[in-house]
PDB file of C-alpha atoms in Angstrom:
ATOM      1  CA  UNK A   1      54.797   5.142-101.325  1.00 65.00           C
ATOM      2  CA  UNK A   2      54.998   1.648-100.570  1.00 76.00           C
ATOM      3  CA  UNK A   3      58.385   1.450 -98.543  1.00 91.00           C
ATOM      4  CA  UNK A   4      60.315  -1.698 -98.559  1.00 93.00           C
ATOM      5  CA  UNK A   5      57.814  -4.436 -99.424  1.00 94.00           C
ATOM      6  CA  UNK A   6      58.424  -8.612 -99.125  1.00 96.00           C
ATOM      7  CA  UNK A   7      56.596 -11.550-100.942  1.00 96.00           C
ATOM      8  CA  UNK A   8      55.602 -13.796 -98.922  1.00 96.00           C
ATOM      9  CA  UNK A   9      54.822 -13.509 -95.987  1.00 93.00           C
ATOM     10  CA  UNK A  10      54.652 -16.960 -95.057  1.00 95.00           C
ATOM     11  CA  UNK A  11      55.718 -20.659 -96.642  1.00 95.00           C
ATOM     12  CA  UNK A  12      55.948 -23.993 -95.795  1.00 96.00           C
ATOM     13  CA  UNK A  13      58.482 -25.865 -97.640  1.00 96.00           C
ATOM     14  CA  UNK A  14      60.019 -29.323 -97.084  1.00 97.00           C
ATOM     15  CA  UNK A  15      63.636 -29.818 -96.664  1.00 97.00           C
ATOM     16  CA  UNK A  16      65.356 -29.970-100.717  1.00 96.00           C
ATOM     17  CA  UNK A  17      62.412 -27.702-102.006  1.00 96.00           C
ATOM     18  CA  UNK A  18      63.235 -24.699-103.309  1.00 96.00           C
ATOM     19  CA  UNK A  19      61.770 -21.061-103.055  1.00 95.00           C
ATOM     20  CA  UNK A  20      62.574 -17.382-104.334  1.00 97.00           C
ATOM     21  CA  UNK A  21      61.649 -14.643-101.712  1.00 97.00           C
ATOM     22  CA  UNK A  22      60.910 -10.839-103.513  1.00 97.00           C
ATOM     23  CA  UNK A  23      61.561  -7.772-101.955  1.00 97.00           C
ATOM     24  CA  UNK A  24      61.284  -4.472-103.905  1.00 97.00           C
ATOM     25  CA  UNK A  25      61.515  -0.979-102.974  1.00 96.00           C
ATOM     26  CA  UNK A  26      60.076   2.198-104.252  1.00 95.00           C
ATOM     27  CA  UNK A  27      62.542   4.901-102.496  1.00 93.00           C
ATOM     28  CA  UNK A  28      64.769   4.875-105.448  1.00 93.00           C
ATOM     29  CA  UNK A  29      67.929   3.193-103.099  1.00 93.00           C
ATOM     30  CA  UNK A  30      70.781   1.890-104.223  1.00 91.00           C
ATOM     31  CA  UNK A  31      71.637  -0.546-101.647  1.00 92.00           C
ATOM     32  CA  UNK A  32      69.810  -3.216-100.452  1.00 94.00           C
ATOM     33  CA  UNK A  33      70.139  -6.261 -97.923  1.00 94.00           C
ATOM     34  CA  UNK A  34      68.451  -9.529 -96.904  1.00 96.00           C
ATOM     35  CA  UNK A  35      68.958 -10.543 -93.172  1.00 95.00           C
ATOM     36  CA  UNK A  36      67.812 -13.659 -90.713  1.00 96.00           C
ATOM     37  CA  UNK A  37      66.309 -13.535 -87.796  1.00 92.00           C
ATOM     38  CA  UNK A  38      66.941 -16.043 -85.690  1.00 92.00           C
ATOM     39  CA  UNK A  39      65.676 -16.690 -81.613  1.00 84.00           C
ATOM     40  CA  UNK A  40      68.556 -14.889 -79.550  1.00 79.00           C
ATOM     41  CA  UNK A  41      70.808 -13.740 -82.593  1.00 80.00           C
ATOM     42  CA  UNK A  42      69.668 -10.494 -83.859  1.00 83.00           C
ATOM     43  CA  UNK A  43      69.511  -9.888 -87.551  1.00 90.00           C
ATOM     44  CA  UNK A  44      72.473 -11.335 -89.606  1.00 92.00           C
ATOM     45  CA  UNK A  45      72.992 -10.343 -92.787  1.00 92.00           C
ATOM     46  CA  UNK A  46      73.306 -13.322 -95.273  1.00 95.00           C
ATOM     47  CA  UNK A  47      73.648 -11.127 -99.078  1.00 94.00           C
ATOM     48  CA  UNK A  48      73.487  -7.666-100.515  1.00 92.00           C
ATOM     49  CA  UNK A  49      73.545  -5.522-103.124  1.00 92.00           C
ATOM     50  CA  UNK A  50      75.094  -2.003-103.840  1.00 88.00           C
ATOM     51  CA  UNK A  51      72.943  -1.645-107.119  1.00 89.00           C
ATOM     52  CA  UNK A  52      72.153  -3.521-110.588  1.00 91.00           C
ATOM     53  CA  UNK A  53      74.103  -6.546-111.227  1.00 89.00           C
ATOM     54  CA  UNK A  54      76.175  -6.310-108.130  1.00 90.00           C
ATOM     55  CA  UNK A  55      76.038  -8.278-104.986  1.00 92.00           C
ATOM     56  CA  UNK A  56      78.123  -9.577-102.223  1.00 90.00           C
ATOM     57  CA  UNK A  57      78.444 -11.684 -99.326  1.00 91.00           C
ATOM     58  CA  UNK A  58      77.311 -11.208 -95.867  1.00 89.00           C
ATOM     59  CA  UNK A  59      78.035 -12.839 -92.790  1.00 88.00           C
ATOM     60  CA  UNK A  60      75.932 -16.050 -93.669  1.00 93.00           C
ATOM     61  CA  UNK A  61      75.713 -16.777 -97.326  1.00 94.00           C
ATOM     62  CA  UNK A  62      76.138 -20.412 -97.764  1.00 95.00           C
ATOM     63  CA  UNK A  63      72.709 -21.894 -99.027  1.00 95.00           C
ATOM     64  CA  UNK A  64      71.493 -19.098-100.143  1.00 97.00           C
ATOM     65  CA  UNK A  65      71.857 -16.878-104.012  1.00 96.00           C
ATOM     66  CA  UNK A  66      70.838 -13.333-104.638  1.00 96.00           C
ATOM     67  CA  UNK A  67      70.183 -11.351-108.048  1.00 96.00           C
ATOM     68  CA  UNK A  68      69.588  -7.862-108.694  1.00 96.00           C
ATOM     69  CA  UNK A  69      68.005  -7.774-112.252  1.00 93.00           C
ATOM     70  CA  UNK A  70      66.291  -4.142-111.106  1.00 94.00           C
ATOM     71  CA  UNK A  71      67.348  -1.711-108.784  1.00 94.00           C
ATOM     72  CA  UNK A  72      64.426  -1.699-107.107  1.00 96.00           C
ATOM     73  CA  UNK A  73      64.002  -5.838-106.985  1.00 97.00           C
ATOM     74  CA  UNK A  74      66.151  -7.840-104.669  1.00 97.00           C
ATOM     75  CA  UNK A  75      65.737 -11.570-105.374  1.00 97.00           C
ATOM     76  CA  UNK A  76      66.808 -14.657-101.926  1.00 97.00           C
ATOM     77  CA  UNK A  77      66.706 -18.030-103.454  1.00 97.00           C
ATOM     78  CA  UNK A  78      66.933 -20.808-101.344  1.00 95.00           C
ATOM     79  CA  UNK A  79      68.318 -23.960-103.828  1.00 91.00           C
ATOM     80  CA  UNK A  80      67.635 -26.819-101.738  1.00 95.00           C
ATOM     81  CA  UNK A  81      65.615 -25.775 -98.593  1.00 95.00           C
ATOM     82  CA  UNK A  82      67.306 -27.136 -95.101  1.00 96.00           C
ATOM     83  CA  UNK A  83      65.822 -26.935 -91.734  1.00 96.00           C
ATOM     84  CA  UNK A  84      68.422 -25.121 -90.558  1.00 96.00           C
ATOM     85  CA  UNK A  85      66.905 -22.073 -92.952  1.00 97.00           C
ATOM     86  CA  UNK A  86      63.768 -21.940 -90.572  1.00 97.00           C
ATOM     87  CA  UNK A  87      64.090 -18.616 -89.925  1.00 96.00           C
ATOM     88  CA  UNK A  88      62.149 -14.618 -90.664  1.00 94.00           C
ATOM     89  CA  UNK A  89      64.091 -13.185 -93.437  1.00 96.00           C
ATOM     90  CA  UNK A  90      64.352  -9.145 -93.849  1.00 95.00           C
ATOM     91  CA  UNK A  91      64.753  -7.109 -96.575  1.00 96.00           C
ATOM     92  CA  UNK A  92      66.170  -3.520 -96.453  1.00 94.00           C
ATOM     93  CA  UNK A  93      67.087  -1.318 -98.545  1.00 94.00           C
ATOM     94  CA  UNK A  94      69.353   2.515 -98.100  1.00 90.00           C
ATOM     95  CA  UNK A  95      71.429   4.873 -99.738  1.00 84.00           C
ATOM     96  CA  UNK A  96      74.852   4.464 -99.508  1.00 71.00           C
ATOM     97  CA  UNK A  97      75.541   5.595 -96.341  1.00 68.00           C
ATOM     98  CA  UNK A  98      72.351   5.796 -93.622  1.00 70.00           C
ATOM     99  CA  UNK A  99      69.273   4.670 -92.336  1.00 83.00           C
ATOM    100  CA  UNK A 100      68.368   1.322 -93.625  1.00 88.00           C
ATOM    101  CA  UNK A 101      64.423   0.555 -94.223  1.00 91.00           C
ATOM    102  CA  UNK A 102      63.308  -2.988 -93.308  1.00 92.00           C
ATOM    103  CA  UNK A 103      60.500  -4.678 -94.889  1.00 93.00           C
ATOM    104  CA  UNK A 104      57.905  -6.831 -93.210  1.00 91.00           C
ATOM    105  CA  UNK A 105      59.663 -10.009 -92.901  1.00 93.00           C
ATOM    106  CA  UNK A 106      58.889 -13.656 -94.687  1.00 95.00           C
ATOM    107  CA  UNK A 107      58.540 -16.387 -92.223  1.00 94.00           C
ATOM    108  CA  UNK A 108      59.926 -19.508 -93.335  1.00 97.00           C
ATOM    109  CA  UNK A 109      59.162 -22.672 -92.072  1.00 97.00           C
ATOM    110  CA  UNK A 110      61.812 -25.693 -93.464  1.00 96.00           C
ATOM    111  CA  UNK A 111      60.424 -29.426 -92.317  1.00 96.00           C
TER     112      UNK A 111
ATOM    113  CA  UNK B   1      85.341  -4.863 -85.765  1.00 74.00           C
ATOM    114  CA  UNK B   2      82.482  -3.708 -84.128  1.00 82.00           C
ATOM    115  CA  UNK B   3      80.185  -5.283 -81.792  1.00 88.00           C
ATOM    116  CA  UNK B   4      76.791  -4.618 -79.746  1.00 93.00           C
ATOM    117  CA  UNK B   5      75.814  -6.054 -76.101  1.00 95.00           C
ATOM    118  CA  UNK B   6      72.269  -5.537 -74.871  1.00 96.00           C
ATOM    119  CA  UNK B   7      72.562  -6.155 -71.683  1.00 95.00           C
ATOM    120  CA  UNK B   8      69.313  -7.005 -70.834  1.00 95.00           C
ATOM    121  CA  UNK B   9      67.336  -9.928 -73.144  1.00 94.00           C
ATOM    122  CA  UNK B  10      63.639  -9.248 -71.278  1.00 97.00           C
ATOM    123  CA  UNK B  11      62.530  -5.846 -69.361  1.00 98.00           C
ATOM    124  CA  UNK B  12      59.076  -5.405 -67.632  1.00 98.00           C
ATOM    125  CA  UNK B  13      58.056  -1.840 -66.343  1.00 97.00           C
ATOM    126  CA  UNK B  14      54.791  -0.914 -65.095  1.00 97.00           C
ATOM    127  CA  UNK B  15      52.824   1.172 -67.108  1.00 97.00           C
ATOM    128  CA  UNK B  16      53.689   5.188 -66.331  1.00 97.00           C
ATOM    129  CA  UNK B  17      56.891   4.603 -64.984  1.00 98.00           C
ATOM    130  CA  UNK B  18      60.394   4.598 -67.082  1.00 98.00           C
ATOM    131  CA  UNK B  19      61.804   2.756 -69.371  1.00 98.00           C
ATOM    132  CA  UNK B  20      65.770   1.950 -69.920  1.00 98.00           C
ATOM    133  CA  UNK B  21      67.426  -0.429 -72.206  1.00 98.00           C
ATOM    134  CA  UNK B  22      70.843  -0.436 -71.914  1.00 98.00           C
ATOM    135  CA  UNK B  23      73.200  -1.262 -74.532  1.00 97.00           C
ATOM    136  CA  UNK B  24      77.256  -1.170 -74.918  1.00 96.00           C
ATOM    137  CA  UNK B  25      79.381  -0.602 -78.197  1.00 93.00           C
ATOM    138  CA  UNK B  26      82.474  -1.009 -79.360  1.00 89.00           C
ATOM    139  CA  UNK B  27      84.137  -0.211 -82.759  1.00 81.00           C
ATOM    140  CA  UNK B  28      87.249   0.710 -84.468  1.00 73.00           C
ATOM    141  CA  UNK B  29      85.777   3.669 -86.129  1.00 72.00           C
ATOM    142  CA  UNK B  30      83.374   6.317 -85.030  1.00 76.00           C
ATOM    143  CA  UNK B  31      80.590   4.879 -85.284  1.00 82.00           C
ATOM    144  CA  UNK B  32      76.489   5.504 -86.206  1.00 87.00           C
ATOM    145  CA  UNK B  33      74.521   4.154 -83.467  1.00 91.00           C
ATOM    146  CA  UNK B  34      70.956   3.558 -83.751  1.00 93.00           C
ATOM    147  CA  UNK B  35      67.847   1.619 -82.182  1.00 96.00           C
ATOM    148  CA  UNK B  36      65.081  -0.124 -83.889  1.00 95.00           C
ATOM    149  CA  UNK B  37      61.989  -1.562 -82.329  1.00 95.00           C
ATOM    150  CA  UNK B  38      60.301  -4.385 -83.827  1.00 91.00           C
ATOM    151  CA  UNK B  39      56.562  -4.833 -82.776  1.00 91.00           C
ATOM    152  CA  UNK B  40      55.123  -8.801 -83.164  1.00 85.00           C
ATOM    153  CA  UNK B  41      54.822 -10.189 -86.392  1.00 78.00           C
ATOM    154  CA  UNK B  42      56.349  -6.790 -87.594  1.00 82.00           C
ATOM    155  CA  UNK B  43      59.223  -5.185 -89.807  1.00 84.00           C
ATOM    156  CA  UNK B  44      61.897  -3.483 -87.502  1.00 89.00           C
ATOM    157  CA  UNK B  45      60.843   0.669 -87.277  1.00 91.00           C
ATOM    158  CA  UNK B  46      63.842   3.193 -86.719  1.00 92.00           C
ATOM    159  CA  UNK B  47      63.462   4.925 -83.347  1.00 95.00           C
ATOM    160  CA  UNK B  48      66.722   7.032 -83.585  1.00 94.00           C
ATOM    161  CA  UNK B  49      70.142   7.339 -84.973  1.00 91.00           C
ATOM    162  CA  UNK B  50      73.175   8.771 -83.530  1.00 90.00           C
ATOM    163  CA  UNK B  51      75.848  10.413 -86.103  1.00 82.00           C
ATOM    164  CA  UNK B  52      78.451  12.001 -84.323  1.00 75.00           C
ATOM    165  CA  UNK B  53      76.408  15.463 -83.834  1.00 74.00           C
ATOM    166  CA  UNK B  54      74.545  15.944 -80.152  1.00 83.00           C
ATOM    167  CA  UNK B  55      75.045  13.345 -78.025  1.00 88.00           C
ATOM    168  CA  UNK B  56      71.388  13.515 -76.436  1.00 94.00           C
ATOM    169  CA  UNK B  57      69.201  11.846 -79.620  1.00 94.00           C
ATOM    170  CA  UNK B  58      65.159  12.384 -79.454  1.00 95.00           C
ATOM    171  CA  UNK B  59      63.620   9.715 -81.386  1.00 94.00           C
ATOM    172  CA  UNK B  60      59.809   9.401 -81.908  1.00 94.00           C
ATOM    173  CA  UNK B  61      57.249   7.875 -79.337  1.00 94.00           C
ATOM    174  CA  UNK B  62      59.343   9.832 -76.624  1.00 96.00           C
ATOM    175  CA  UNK B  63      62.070   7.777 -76.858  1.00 97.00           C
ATOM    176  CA  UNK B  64      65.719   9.253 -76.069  1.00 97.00           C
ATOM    177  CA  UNK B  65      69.161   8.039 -76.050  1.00 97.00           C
ATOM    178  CA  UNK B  66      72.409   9.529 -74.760  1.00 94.00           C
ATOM    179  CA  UNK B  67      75.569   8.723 -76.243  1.00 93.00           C
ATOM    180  CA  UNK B  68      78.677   8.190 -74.118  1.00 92.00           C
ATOM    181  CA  UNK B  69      81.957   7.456 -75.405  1.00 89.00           C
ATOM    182  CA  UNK B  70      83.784   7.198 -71.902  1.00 90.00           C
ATOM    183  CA  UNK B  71      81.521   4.529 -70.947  1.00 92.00           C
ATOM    184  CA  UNK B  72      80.861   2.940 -74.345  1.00 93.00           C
ATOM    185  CA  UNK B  73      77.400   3.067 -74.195  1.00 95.00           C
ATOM    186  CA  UNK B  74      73.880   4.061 -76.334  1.00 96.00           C
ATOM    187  CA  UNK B  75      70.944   3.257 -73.657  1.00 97.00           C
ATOM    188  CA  UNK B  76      67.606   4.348 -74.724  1.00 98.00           C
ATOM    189  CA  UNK B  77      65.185   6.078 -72.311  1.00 98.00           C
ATOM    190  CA  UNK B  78      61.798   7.517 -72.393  1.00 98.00           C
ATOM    191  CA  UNK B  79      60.053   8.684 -68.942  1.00 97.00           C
ATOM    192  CA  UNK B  80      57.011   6.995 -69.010  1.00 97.00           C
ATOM    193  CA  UNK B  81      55.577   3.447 -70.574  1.00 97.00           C
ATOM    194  CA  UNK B  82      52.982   2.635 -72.591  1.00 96.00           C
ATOM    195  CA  UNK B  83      51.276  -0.217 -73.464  1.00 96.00           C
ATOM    196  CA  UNK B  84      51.879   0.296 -76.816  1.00 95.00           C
ATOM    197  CA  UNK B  85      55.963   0.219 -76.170  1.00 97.00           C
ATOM    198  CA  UNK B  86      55.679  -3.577 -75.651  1.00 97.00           C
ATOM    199  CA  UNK B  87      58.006  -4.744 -77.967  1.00 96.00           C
ATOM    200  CA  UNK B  88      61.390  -6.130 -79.027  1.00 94.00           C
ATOM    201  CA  UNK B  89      63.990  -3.491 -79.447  1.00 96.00           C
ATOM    202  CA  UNK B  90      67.458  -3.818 -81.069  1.00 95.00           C
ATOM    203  CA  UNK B  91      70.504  -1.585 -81.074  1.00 96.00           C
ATOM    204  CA  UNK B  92      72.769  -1.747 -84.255  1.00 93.00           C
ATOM    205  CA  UNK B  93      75.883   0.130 -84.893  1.00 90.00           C
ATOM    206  CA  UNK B  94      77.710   1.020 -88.021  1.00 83.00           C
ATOM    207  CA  UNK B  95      80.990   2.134 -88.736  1.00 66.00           C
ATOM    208  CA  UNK B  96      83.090  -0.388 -90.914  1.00 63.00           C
ATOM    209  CA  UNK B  97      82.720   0.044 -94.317  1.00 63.00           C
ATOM    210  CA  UNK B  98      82.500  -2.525 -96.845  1.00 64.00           C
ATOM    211  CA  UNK B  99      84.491  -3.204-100.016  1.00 62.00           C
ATOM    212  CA  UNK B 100      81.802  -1.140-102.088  1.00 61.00           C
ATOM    213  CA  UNK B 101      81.686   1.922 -99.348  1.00 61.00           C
ATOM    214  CA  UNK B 102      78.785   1.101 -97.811  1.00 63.00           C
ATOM    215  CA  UNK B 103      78.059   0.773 -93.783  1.00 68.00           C
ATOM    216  CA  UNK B 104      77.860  -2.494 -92.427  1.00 77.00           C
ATOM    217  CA  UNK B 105      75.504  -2.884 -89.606  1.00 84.00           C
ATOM    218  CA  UNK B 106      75.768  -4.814 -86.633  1.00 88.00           C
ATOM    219  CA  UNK B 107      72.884  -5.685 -84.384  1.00 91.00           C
ATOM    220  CA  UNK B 108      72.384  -6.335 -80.965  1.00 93.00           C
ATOM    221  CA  UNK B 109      70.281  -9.450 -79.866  1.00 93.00           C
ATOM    222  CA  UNK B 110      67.632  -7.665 -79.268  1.00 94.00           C
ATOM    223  CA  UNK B 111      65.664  -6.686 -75.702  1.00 96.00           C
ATOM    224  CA  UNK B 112      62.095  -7.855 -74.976  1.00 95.00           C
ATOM    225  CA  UNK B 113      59.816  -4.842 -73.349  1.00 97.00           C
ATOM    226  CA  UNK B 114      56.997  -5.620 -71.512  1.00 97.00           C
ATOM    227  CA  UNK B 115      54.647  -3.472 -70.361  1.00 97.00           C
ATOM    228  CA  UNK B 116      52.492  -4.611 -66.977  1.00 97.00           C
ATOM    229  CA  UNK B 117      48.971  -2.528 -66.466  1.00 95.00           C
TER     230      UNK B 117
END
């Protein structure tokens, strides 16, 4: 029982490149989330998902797309990479209502 | 809406002595309050969650928190530091629900615990 897990950990990318993140779960939850974490801000959430085929907006979307092909995959793009997308990105996933599980985190480094 | 103040960005404690990171809520609902601690170059671990049953919530590594909903407030305690406590620690509450019926969480910015020998 893996948890929440994120791929990758790390990447470089220059500013107008563009980059998938991966989280998947293995707890069988229908909801899950991808967060930034940002010096001073806490997490906010930028998408999420409340099961196959359905996602929504967060509090910071713009830049970024989402796709839930499997429940237990939960897909960031990042079209054309900015430097203002420097950031750790989360992944989390829950039931409906309750205790959300965080992955690892992907640092992300935009120059 | 719902919002989270940590009051405190950093904390230092000696080692052996207590710990308290204080944190203020407010929401238009009843709200789930929890705290997470994030260690370096780590995923954020759930501490404890308060959920509207006893208002004194035992979370692991000795950590405690007391909700109080005259003063607005979730502060986590635990009697005596350890080295391994350094770390950042967030407090998120959840109450609004989203157009799907899911809990939104909102999180604190997050207070920086450091432990001195």
């Amino acid at each position: 029982n893996a948890g929440v897990t994120q791929t990758p950990k790390f990447r470089v990318l220059k500013t107008g490149q563009s980059m998938t993140l991966l989280c998947a779960q293995d707890m069988n939850h229908e909801y899950m989330y991808w967060y930034r974490q940002d010096p001073g801000m806490g997490l906010r959430l930028i998408h999420y998902s409340v099961g196959e085929g359905t996602t929504a907006k967060g509090e910071v979307p713009d830049g970024y797309n989402v796709s839930r092909l499997k429940k237990q995959n939960f897909l960031l793009g990042l079209e054309s990479a900015a430097p203002s997308q420097t950031s750790v990105y989360f992944c989390a996933s829950s039931y409906r209502v309750g205790t959300q599980y965080f992955g690892p985190g992907t640092r992300l480094l935009v120059l | 809406a719902q919002s989270v103040t940590q009051l405190d960005s950093h904390v230092s404690v000696s080692e052996g002595t207590p710990v308290l990171l204080r944190c203020n809520y407010s929401s238009s609902y009843s709200p789930s309050l929890f705290w997470y601690v994030q260690h370096p170059n780590k995923g954020l671990q759930l501490l404890l969650k308060y959920t509207s049953a006893a208002t004194l919530v035992k979370g692991i590594n000795g950590f405690e928190a007391e909700f109080k909903k005259s003063e607005t407030s979730f502060h986590l305690t635990k009697p005596s530091a350890h080295m391994s406590d350094a770390a950042e620690y967030f407090c998120v509450v959840s109450g609004s629900i989203s157009n799907f019926g899911n809990e939104k969480l909102t999180f604190g910015t997050g207070t920086r615990l450091t432990i001195i020998p």
